[in-house]
Short mmCIF file of C-alpha atoms in Angstrom, two decimals:
data_model
loop_
_atom_site.label_atom_id
_atom_site.label_comp_id
_atom_site.label_asym_id
_atom_site.label_seq_id
_atom_site.Cartn_x
_atom_site.Cartn_y
_atom_site.Cartn_z
CA MET A 1 -18.37 -4.73 -41.74
CA VAL A 2 -18.01 -8.46 -40.90
CA LEU A 3 -14.86 -10.51 -41.63
CA VAL A 4 -14.51 -14.34 -41.63
CA TYR A 5 -11.09 -15.71 -40.63
CA ASP A 6 -10.46 -19.42 -39.87
CA ASN A 7 -14.19 -19.97 -39.61
CA LYS A 8 -14.37 -17.25 -36.94
CA VAL A 9 -16.55 -14.24 -37.39
CA CYS A 10 -14.88 -10.89 -36.53
CA GLU A 11 -16.70 -7.61 -36.39
CA GLN A 12 -14.67 -4.55 -37.34
CA ALA A 13 -15.07 -1.51 -35.06
CA ILE A 14 -16.95 1.36 -36.63
CA PHE A 15 -15.21 4.78 -36.26
CA THR A 16 -17.36 7.86 -36.64
CA TYR A 17 -15.99 11.44 -36.90
CA ILE A 18 -17.03 13.87 -34.21
CA HIS A 19 -16.51 17.61 -34.08
CA SER A 20 -13.46 18.92 -32.21
CA GLY A 21 -14.23 19.71 -28.59
CA GLN A 22 -16.73 16.95 -27.89
CA ASN A 23 -14.16 14.94 -25.90
CA LEU A 24 -13.06 17.91 -23.78
CA LYS A 25 -14.24 18.44 -20.22
CA LYS A 26 -17.03 20.98 -19.95
CA ASP A 27 -15.02 23.14 -17.57
CA ASN A 28 -12.09 23.51 -20.00
CA ILE A 29 -11.17 27.19 -20.31
CA VAL A 30 -10.95 26.85 -24.09
CA PHE A 31 -14.77 27.07 -24.22
CA THR A 32 -14.73 30.36 -22.31
CA VAL A 33 -12.02 31.80 -24.58
CA LYS A 34 -13.88 30.87 -27.76
CA LYS A 35 -17.21 32.12 -26.38
CA LEU A 36 -15.76 35.50 -25.40
CA VAL A 37 -14.00 35.95 -28.74
CA SER A 38 -17.23 35.03 -30.54
CA ASN A 39 -19.20 37.57 -28.47
CA PHE A 40 -16.51 40.19 -29.07
CA LYS A 41 -16.77 39.66 -32.83
CA ARG A 42 -20.57 39.84 -32.66
CA ASP A 43 -20.49 43.12 -30.71
CA PHE A 44 -17.69 44.79 -32.71
CA PRO A 45 -17.86 43.44 -36.28
CA LEU A 46 -16.00 46.43 -37.77
CA LEU A 47 -12.83 45.34 -35.97
CA PHE A 48 -13.03 42.11 -37.96
CA GLU A 49 -13.51 43.84 -41.31
CA TYR A 50 -10.52 41.95 -42.71
CA ASP A 51 -12.54 38.71 -42.43
CA PHE A 52 -15.28 40.15 -44.63
CA ASN A 53 -13.01 41.54 -47.34
CA TYR A 54 -13.71 39.24 -50.28
CA ARG A 55 -11.18 40.74 -52.65
CA GLY A 56 -8.50 38.34 -53.87
CA ARG A 57 -8.14 34.81 -52.54
CA PRO A 58 -10.60 33.61 -49.88
CA LYS A 59 -9.34 34.07 -46.33
CA GLU A 60 -8.41 30.66 -44.98
CA TYR A 61 -7.85 31.86 -41.42
CA LYS A 62 -10.30 34.12 -39.61
CA MET A 63 -9.12 36.80 -37.18
CA ASP A 64 -11.29 35.46 -34.35
CA GLU A 65 -9.70 32.01 -34.72
CA LEU A 66 -6.17 33.40 -34.48
CA LEU A 67 -7.08 35.80 -31.65
CA GLY A 68 -8.54 32.98 -29.59
CA PHE A 69 -5.55 30.76 -30.36
CA VAL A 70 -2.83 33.24 -29.22
CA VAL A 71 -4.78 33.96 -26.01
CA TYR A 72 -5.34 30.26 -25.33
CA GLY A 73 -1.62 29.66 -25.88
CA VAL A 74 -0.86 31.63 -22.68
CA TYR A 75 -2.47 28.93 -20.53
CA ASN A 76 -0.20 26.35 -22.17
CA GLU A 77 3.00 28.44 -21.96
CA ARG A 78 3.11 29.05 -25.72
CA TYR A 79 4.02 32.69 -26.20
CA SER A 80 6.25 32.94 -29.29
CA CYS A 81 5.03 32.40 -32.85
CA ARG A 82 7.38 29.44 -33.23
CA LYS A 83 6.09 27.68 -30.10
CA LEU A 84 2.50 28.28 -31.16
CA ALA A 85 3.16 26.86 -34.64
CA ASP A 86 5.05 23.84 -33.26
CA TRP A 87 2.16 23.19 -30.87
CA ILE A 88 -0.18 22.80 -33.84
CA ILE A 89 2.17 20.51 -35.77
CA ASP A 90 3.68 18.33 -33.04
CA ASN A 91 0.63 17.66 -30.91
CA ASN A 92 -2.84 16.78 -32.18
CA ASP A 93 -4.45 18.64 -29.26
CA GLU A 94 -8.24 18.60 -29.51
CA SER A 95 -8.54 21.92 -27.69
CA VAL A 96 -6.26 23.54 -30.32
CA ASN A 97 -8.31 22.00 -33.13
CA TYR A 98 -11.45 23.32 -31.43
CA ILE A 99 -10.23 26.91 -31.04
CA LEU A 100 -8.91 26.95 -34.64
CA ASN A 101 -11.86 25.08 -36.18
CA ASP A 102 -9.53 22.25 -37.28
CA LYS A 103 -7.25 24.61 -39.20
CA LYS A 104 -3.45 24.58 -38.98
CA PRO A 105 -1.89 28.02 -39.55
CA LYS A 106 1.86 28.24 -40.03
CA LYS A 107 4.28 30.41 -38.07
CA SER A 108 4.22 33.11 -40.77
CA ILE A 109 0.41 33.42 -40.52
CA ILE A 110 0.53 33.79 -36.72
CA HIS A 111 3.35 36.34 -37.00
CA LEU A 112 1.45 38.35 -39.61
CA PHE A 113 -1.66 38.38 -37.41
CA LEU A 114 0.26 39.71 -34.41
CA GLN A 115 2.05 42.33 -36.51
CA LYS A 116 -1.06 43.71 -38.19
CA HIS A 117 -3.74 43.57 -35.52
CA SER A 118 -2.48 45.44 -32.45
CA LEU A 119 -5.71 47.48 -32.37
CA LEU A 120 -7.80 44.30 -32.25
CA ILE A 121 -5.75 42.90 -29.34
CA ASN A 122 -5.97 46.15 -27.37
CA ALA A 123 -9.70 46.35 -28.02
CA PHE A 124 -10.19 42.79 -26.77
CA PHE A 125 -8.33 43.64 -23.55
CA HIS A 126 -10.67 46.62 -23.10
CA TYR A 127 -13.62 44.29 -23.82
CA THR A 128 -12.62 41.90 -21.01
CA ILE A 129 -12.52 44.83 -18.56
CA GLN A 130 -15.93 46.14 -19.62
CA LEU A 131 -17.33 42.62 -19.44
CA GLY A 132 -15.92 42.30 -15.91
CA ILE A 133 -17.69 45.54 -14.95
CA ASN A 134 -21.00 44.42 -16.50
CA LEU A 135 -20.82 41.03 -14.77
CA GLY A 136 -20.06 42.65 -11.40
CA LEU A 137 -16.54 41.21 -11.23
CA ILE A 138 -14.94 44.70 -11.26
CA ASN A 139 -16.27 47.53 -9.12
CA GLY A 140 -13.42 50.07 -9.13
CA GLU A 141 -13.70 50.55 -5.38
CA CYS A 142 -9.99 49.95 -4.83
CA ILE A 143 -7.30 49.73 -7.52
CA ALA A 144 -3.77 48.59 -6.64
CA VAL A 145 -0.95 49.91 -8.84
CA ASP A 146 2.54 48.43 -9.00
CA GLY A 147 5.47 48.04 -11.35
CA SER A 148 7.94 45.24 -12.03
CA ILE A 149 11.20 45.18 -13.95
CA VAL A 150 10.91 42.60 -16.76
CA LYS A 151 13.80 41.26 -18.80
CA ALA A 152 13.91 42.44 -22.42
CA HIS A 153 14.50 40.10 -25.35
CA ALA A 154 18.02 41.45 -25.71
CA ASN A 155 21.56 40.10 -25.65
CA ASN A 156 23.65 41.79 -22.96
CA PHE A 157 26.78 41.28 -25.07
CA ARG A 158 25.56 42.72 -28.37
CA LEU A 159 26.14 46.35 -27.44
CA ILE A 160 27.48 49.50 -29.03
CA LYS A 161 28.72 52.79 -27.57
CA ILE A 162 27.52 56.22 -28.66
CA GLU A 163 31.13 57.08 -29.63
CA GLU A 164 31.21 54.07 -31.97
CA ILE A 165 27.91 55.09 -33.55
CA GLU A 166 29.14 58.62 -34.24
CA PHE A 167 32.50 57.39 -35.56
CA LEU A 168 30.83 54.87 -37.87
CA GLN A 169 28.33 57.45 -39.13
CA ASN A 170 31.10 59.94 -39.94
CA LEU A 171 33.15 57.23 -41.63
CA ILE A 172 30.28 56.20 -43.91
CA LEU A 173 29.26 59.80 -44.69
CA ASP A 174 32.88 60.81 -45.44
CA TYR A 175 33.85 57.90 -47.67
CA GLY A 176 30.73 55.82 -48.44
CA GLY A 177 29.56 58.07 -51.29
CA ASN A 178 32.37 56.94 -53.59
CA TRP A 179 32.28 53.26 -54.63
CA THR A 180 34.67 53.59 -57.57
CA LYS A 181 37.74 51.42 -57.84
CA ASN A 182 40.76 52.69 -55.84
CA SER A 183 38.52 54.96 -53.71
CA ILE A 184 39.09 54.88 -49.94
CA TRP A 185 35.74 53.13 -49.38
CA TYR A 186 36.66 50.49 -51.96
CA LYS A 187 40.01 49.91 -50.23
CA ILE A 188 38.31 49.56 -46.85
CA HIS A 189 36.01 46.99 -48.49
CA LYS A 190 39.01 45.08 -49.86
CA TYR A 191 40.65 45.02 -46.45
CA TYR A 192 37.69 43.87 -44.36
CA ASN A 193 35.60 41.78 -46.75
CA GLU A 194 38.37 40.27 -48.91
CA ASN A 195 41.25 40.24 -46.39
CA LYS A 196 43.61 42.13 -48.69
CA LYS A 197 46.17 44.47 -47.18
CA GLN A 198 45.85 48.15 -48.07
CA GLU A 199 49.06 49.93 -47.05
CA SER A 200 47.91 53.26 -48.50
CA ILE A 201 45.18 53.59 -45.86
CA GLY A 202 47.07 51.95 -43.00
CA ASP A 203 46.53 54.88 -40.65
CA LEU A 204 42.76 54.88 -41.31
CA ILE A 205 42.57 51.13 -40.71
CA ASP A 206 44.36 51.59 -37.37
CA GLU A 207 41.95 54.36 -36.44
CA ILE A 208 38.99 52.11 -37.27
CA LYS A 209 40.41 49.30 -35.12
CA ASN A 210 40.97 51.67 -32.20
CA ASN A 211 37.45 53.13 -32.34
CA LEU A 212 35.20 50.18 -33.22
CA ASN A 213 34.65 47.00 -31.22
CA LYS A 214 33.58 43.61 -32.57
CA ASN A 215 29.87 44.47 -32.91
CA ALA A 216 30.50 47.85 -34.55
CA LEU A 217 32.94 46.23 -37.01
CA LYS A 218 30.18 43.83 -38.07
CA LEU A 219 28.02 46.82 -38.97
CA LEU A 220 30.90 48.32 -40.96
CA LYS A 221 31.42 45.07 -42.87
CA THR A 222 27.68 44.97 -43.63
CA ALA A 223 27.78 48.56 -44.94
CA LEU A 224 30.71 47.65 -47.21
CA ILE A 225 28.71 44.99 -49.13
CA SER A 226 26.43 47.25 -51.20
CA ILE A 227 24.79 50.67 -51.35
CA ASP A 228 21.52 49.20 -50.04
CA ASN A 229 23.35 47.64 -47.10
CA MET A 230 25.12 50.93 -46.41
CA ASN A 231 21.80 52.80 -46.30
CA TYR A 232 20.37 50.11 -44.03
CA VAL A 233 23.29 50.55 -41.60
CA LEU A 234 22.89 54.34 -41.65
CA ASP A 235 19.19 53.99 -40.81
CA LEU A 236 20.03 51.54 -38.02
CA LEU A 237 22.62 53.93 -36.60
CA ASP A 238 19.98 56.69 -36.51
CA VAL A 239 17.67 54.37 -34.55
CA LEU A 240 20.45 53.41 -32.15
CA LYS A 241 21.42 57.05 -31.64
CA ALA A 242 17.80 58.04 -30.98
CA ASN A 243 17.67 55.44 -28.19
CA TYR A 244 20.78 56.69 -26.40
CA ASP A 245 19.84 57.52 -22.79
CA GLY A 246 22.83 59.78 -22.25
CA ILE A 247 24.73 57.31 -20.07
CA HIS A 248 24.71 53.67 -21.10
CA THR A 249 25.58 51.54 -24.11
CA ILE A 250 22.80 50.69 -26.58
CA SER A 251 21.55 47.19 -27.36
CA LEU A 252 21.85 46.04 -30.96
CA THR A 253 19.23 43.35 -30.34
CA ASP A 254 16.57 45.62 -28.83
CA PRO A 255 17.62 49.30 -29.00
CA GLU A 256 14.50 50.41 -27.10
CA SER A 257 15.39 48.39 -23.99
CA ARG A 258 17.10 50.21 -21.11
CA TRP A 259 19.67 49.33 -18.48
CA MET A 260 17.74 48.85 -15.22
CA MET A 261 18.34 47.15 -11.90
CA ASP A 262 15.81 44.48 -10.99
CA LYS A 263 14.62 43.54 -7.50
CA LYS A 264 17.54 41.15 -7.10
CA LYS A 265 19.92 44.10 -7.69
CA ASN A 266 21.05 42.69 -11.05
CA MET A 267 21.70 45.23 -13.79
CA GLY A 268 20.46 44.26 -17.24
CA LEU A 269 18.53 45.28 -20.34
CA ASN A 270 14.95 45.54 -19.13
CA TYR A 271 11.61 47.31 -19.30
CA ASN A 272 9.35 48.58 -16.50
CA TYR A 273 5.95 46.85 -16.58
CA GLN A 274 3.16 48.84 -14.91
CA VAL A 275 -0.06 47.08 -13.84
CA ALA A 276 -3.31 48.16 -12.16
CA VAL A 277 -5.45 45.45 -10.53
CA ASP A 278 -9.03 45.76 -9.23
CA SER A 279 -9.43 44.57 -5.63
CA LYS A 280 -12.72 42.68 -5.99
CA ASN A 281 -11.50 39.71 -8.05
CA GLY A 282 -7.97 40.64 -9.07
CA MET A 283 -8.72 41.51 -12.70
CA VAL A 284 -6.25 43.71 -14.57
CA VAL A 285 -7.81 47.11 -15.41
CA GLY A 286 -4.73 48.88 -16.77
CA GLN A 287 -1.26 47.98 -17.98
CA TYR A 288 1.54 49.34 -20.12
CA LEU A 289 5.29 49.08 -20.66
CA THR A 290 7.70 51.95 -20.08
CA GLN A 291 11.41 52.64 -20.52
CA ASN A 292 11.62 54.58 -17.24
CA ALA A 293 13.61 52.75 -14.59
CA THR A 294 11.67 54.27 -11.67
CA ASP A 295 7.97 54.58 -10.86
CA ALA A 296 8.06 58.23 -9.75
CA TYR A 297 6.33 59.62 -12.87
CA GLU A 298 4.21 56.59 -13.83
CA LEU A 299 1.11 57.00 -11.65
CA PHE A 300 -0.20 59.97 -13.60
CA GLU A 301 -0.18 57.96 -16.84
CA MET A 302 -1.66 54.94 -15.08
CA LEU A 303 -4.60 56.98 -13.73
CA HIS A 304 -5.38 58.04 -17.31
CA GLU A 305 -5.02 54.43 -18.49
CA ILE A 306 -7.45 53.20 -15.82
CA LYS A 307 -10.02 55.86 -16.77
CA ILE A 308 -9.74 54.96 -20.46
CA GLN A 309 -10.21 51.25 -19.79
CA MET A 310 -12.93 51.51 -17.12
CA GLY A 311 -14.68 54.65 -18.36
CA ILE A 312 -14.65 56.17 -14.87
CA ASN A 313 -12.11 57.24 -12.28
CA PRO A 314 -11.43 54.66 -9.55
CA GLN A 315 -12.64 55.45 -6.04
CA VAL A 316 -9.41 54.47 -4.25
CA VAL A 317 -5.90 53.93 -5.67
CA VAL A 318 -3.12 52.39 -3.57
CA ALA A 319 0.55 52.40 -4.54
CA ASP A 320 3.94 52.17 -2.83
CA ASN A 321 6.23 55.04 -1.87
CA GLY A 322 8.05 54.92 -5.22
CA TYR A 323 5.01 56.59 -6.85
CA MET A 324 5.05 59.62 -4.52
CA ASN A 325 4.70 62.73 -6.68
CA ASP A 326 3.14 66.06 -5.69
CA ASN A 327 1.57 66.66 -9.12
CA VAL A 328 -0.12 63.25 -9.09
CA ILE A 329 -1.41 63.76 -5.54
CA LYS A 330 -2.90 67.11 -6.56
CA TYR A 331 -4.47 65.62 -9.71
CA ALA A 332 -6.00 62.77 -7.68
CA TYR A 333 -7.66 65.06 -5.15
CA GLU A 334 -8.93 67.39 -7.88
CA ASN A 335 -10.61 64.39 -9.55
CA ASN A 336 -12.05 62.90 -6.34
CA ILE A 337 -9.66 59.95 -6.36
CA ARG A 338 -8.67 58.78 -2.90
CA LEU A 339 -4.93 58.18 -3.22
CA LEU A 340 -3.14 56.12 -0.56
CA ILE A 341 0.66 56.19 -0.74
CA PRO A 342 2.79 55.58 2.37
CA ASP A 343 5.57 58.00 3.27
CA ARG A 344 9.09 56.72 3.75
CA SER A 345 8.63 55.88 7.43
CA GLU A 346 5.44 53.87 6.77
CA SER A 347 6.97 52.21 3.72
CA SER A 348 10.05 51.06 5.63
CA LYS A 349 7.91 49.14 8.12
CA SER A 350 6.91 46.60 5.46
CA LYS A 351 10.44 46.16 4.07
CA PRO A 352 12.91 43.52 5.32
CA LYS A 353 15.31 44.91 7.91
CA LYS A 354 18.84 44.89 6.53
CA ASP A 355 21.70 46.74 8.26
CA GLU A 356 19.47 49.79 8.57
CA ASN A 357 20.40 52.88 10.55
CA PRO A 358 18.80 52.54 14.03
CA TYR A 359 18.49 56.33 14.10
CA GLY A 360 17.32 56.90 10.56
CA LYS A 361 14.24 59.04 9.89
CA PRO A 362 11.91 56.01 9.52
CA LYS A 363 12.67 55.19 13.18
CA PHE A 364 11.14 58.50 14.30
CA ILE A 365 7.42 57.89 14.86
CA TYR A 366 5.01 60.75 14.27
CA ASP A 367 2.52 61.48 17.07
CA TRP A 368 -0.60 63.20 15.72
CA LYS A 369 -1.88 64.18 19.15
CA THR A 370 1.16 66.31 20.03
CA ASP A 371 2.33 67.12 16.47
CA SER A 372 5.76 65.73 17.26
CA PHE A 373 8.15 62.93 16.31
CA ILE A 374 9.22 60.37 18.94
CA CYS A 375 12.87 59.34 18.59
CA PRO A 376 14.18 55.78 19.27
CA GLU A 377 15.17 56.96 22.78
CA GLY A 378 11.61 58.05 23.55
CA LYS A 379 12.15 61.82 23.37
CA HIS A 380 9.67 64.10 21.56
CA LEU A 381 10.88 66.35 18.73
CA HIS A 382 8.32 69.19 18.60
CA TYR A 383 7.52 71.54 15.72
CA LYS A 384 9.84 74.59 15.83
CA ASN A 385 9.54 76.55 12.59
CA ASP A 386 9.37 76.43 8.80
CA ARG A 387 12.54 76.38 6.73
CA LYS A 388 13.37 76.16 3.02
CA LEU A 389 15.35 73.10 1.95
CA ASN A 390 16.33 72.72 -1.72
CA GLY A 391 13.79 75.40 -2.60
CA GLU A 392 10.95 73.58 -0.80
CA LEU A 393 9.35 74.80 2.42
CA ASN A 394 9.57 72.25 5.25
CA ARG A 395 8.29 71.96 8.80
CA VAL A 396 11.23 71.52 11.22
CA TYR A 397 11.01 69.33 14.35
CA SER A 398 13.73 69.20 17.02
CA THR A 399 14.40 69.07 20.78
CA ILE A 400 17.02 70.53 23.13
CA LYS A 401 17.23 67.16 24.91
CA CYS A 402 19.65 65.96 22.21
CA LYS A 403 22.46 67.79 24.03
CA THR A 404 22.26 65.45 27.05
CA CYS A 405 21.41 62.25 25.12
CA PRO A 406 24.11 59.53 25.42
CA MET A 407 23.30 58.32 21.84
CA LYS A 408 23.73 61.75 20.22
CA LYS A 409 26.91 60.80 18.30
CA SER A 410 25.15 57.79 16.77
CA CYS A 411 22.10 59.87 15.88
CA THR A 412 23.49 63.12 14.43
CA LYS A 413 26.67 65.09 13.83
CA SER A 414 24.80 68.38 14.22
CA ARG A 415 24.14 70.25 17.46
CA VAL A 416 20.64 68.76 17.64
CA ARG A 417 18.71 66.25 15.55
CA GLU A 418 16.18 67.80 13.18
CA ILE A 419 13.36 66.15 11.25
CA PHE A 420 12.10 67.83 8.08
CA GLU A 421 8.59 67.34 6.68
CA PRO A 422 7.30 69.14 3.54
CA VAL A 423 4.74 71.88 4.18
CA ASP A 424 2.09 70.49 1.88
CA ASP A 425 -1.54 70.30 2.97
CA ILE A 426 -2.33 67.59 0.41
CA ARG A 427 0.53 65.36 1.56
CA TRP A 428 -0.48 65.81 5.18
CA LYS A 429 -4.07 64.99 4.29
CA MET A 430 -2.99 61.82 2.47
CA LYS A 431 -0.73 60.81 5.35
CA ALA A 432 -3.62 61.22 7.80
CA ASP A 433 -5.91 59.26 5.46
CA PHE A 434 -3.33 56.46 5.10
CA ARG A 435 -3.07 56.01 8.86
CA THR A 436 -6.80 55.59 9.39
CA PRO A 437 -8.02 51.98 9.98
CA GLU A 438 -9.83 52.07 6.62
CA GLY A 439 -6.68 53.34 4.85
CA LYS A 440 -4.59 50.52 6.31
CA ILE A 441 -7.17 47.93 5.21
CA TYR A 442 -7.09 49.26 1.66
CA PHE A 443 -3.30 49.26 1.53
CA LYS A 444 -3.08 45.68 2.76
CA LYS A 445 -5.00 44.64 -0.34
CA ARG A 446 -2.21 46.00 -2.57
CA ALA A 447 0.38 43.38 -1.65
CA ASN A 448 -2.03 40.48 -2.20
CA LEU A 449 -3.24 41.83 -5.55
CA ASN A 450 -0.09 43.01 -7.29
CA GLU A 451 2.35 40.50 -5.87
CA GLY A 452 -0.23 37.83 -6.65
CA HIS A 453 -0.49 38.95 -10.27
CA PHE A 454 3.29 39.11 -10.82
CA GLY A 455 3.70 35.87 -8.89
CA LEU A 456 1.17 34.19 -11.19
CA LEU A 457 3.11 35.39 -14.22
CA ARG A 458 6.45 34.12 -12.95
CA ASN A 459 5.60 31.03 -10.92
CA VAL A 460 2.51 29.57 -12.59
CA ARG A 461 3.03 30.69 -16.19
CA HIS A 462 6.83 30.65 -15.90
CA PHE A 463 7.35 34.13 -17.29
CA GLN A 464 11.10 34.80 -17.31
CA LYS A 465 11.62 37.31 -20.11
CA LEU A 466 9.83 38.97 -22.99
CA ASN A 467 9.68 37.11 -26.30
CA ARG A 468 9.33 40.13 -28.57
CA ILE A 469 11.57 43.07 -29.43
CA GLY A 470 10.67 46.74 -29.01
CA VAL A 471 8.27 48.53 -26.69
CA LYS A 472 5.16 48.09 -28.89
CA ASN A 473 5.70 44.40 -29.61
CA ALA A 474 6.65 43.60 -26.01
CA GLU A 475 3.62 45.52 -24.71
CA LYS A 476 1.43 43.55 -27.12
CA GLU A 477 2.75 40.31 -25.62
CA LEU A 478 1.95 41.53 -22.10
CA THR A 479 -1.52 42.67 -23.24
CA ILE A 480 -2.25 39.13 -24.45
CA ARG A 481 -1.11 37.82 -21.06
CA SER A 482 -3.42 40.31 -19.31
CA ILE A 483 -6.33 39.21 -21.52
CA ALA A 484 -5.65 35.59 -20.54
CA HIS A 485 -5.48 36.62 -16.87
CA ASN A 486 -8.86 38.38 -17.05
CA ILE A 487 -10.51 35.51 -18.91
CA GLN A 488 -9.16 33.14 -16.25
CA LYS A 489 -10.86 35.23 -13.57
CA ILE A 490 -14.13 35.30 -15.55
CA HIS A 491 -13.89 31.54 -16.10
CA GLU A 492 -13.38 30.90 -12.36
CA LYS A 493 -16.41 32.97 -11.40
CA LEU A 494 -18.88 32.17 -14.18
CA ASN A 495 -19.87 29.28 -16.41
CA ALA A 496 -19.17 29.87 -20.12
CA THR A 497 -22.82 29.29 -20.90
CA LEU A 498 -23.78 32.27 -18.73
CA ILE A 499 -21.54 34.77 -20.53
#
């Protein structure tokens, strides 16, 4: 188009539309994400059956578009449905338009996708692992297992006691069946929801005040609104009661969360996130969320998880002393899995020294040549006999030289110092294996792999707390993060065109 203005000829610039993605750099990870999702849909079309269901209105948004979008959101620190939706609206990002094929789903669409398609997300995580194996990025030679306490999406102040739950349940069951005028339930309603004094039930009102705190009273007021609300509160109380751990208060925000102490010694409502990482390129080969505060019983489940995801047992598994469990050790050796877990003395060597006992058991070094323990004063405690301790047979090591040692009072209050070691051939075999040069090399990999993975989550992707409520939803969020982590590793090693 040519314009004439004041006898001057002006040529108007011609704008042509190009497809989304043409202005992006070729090494942008969005291309790898979309390529992998496309390949996944090609290889497993039945998982995308919803896209091919032509009943009713045409499907505006395809499952592969939304799957790629929620995974790509991890790299841009968009984890919640609201942040993902705002990202589409507030910023005309070409990479977002590319992954979504220029569509703009609302928050409700993203939420519905995440709610309905857990199987698809889990299958895609499995797909990234199998792809890693096929591309030679995962070899299963050495798998490092570790756990980390992650903060739940729960309010530490919205809590209820088991006594309040039981009192509120009994109150509703005793009086909530009668909604007629002048009934006790009706009078309680008048008092709490209409602020009208009810002198005839003054004693009951006092009892309610003495037994229910602010949060429990809110549930009572909700139950007093209607029969439907009352049934809702009763169902909620059943859920809360089912999540009572026998000790602590229950969260009203996320009843499935548990009180746990994190690494900074802060007590809060948390979950325990278990991760298994392959040593070759640091790809995640197993992960799940648990309500158990400790790792003692988690390795057995993780070994099954790794086998499900990889299709084979790993050759070597390394974990810290918190995973020590005789049943797991036995299972590992029966299935030809080389398990490397340090005992307490080995584990203490890698921990920061803080006001520790200079004569504690970790300070006694075992000497394989003489089958004895060397104390901090250089004396040998030799094997004496076997003795049962708490129903378990132990090897006992001691020395008569304790009697003349000037540090005896600092070391023990008994006549002589004794060291107890379980009489367990498998444990002794694992201890010997751990102390070999090869065993130490394998174990050194653990710190780099697991701490690196958790460090990446917290420091690079600024993971502070979960964004979703409940074990299943929170685990789904972490699965999406693990998918993004694996795709990142694939992207770093291979060009998207080669996948």
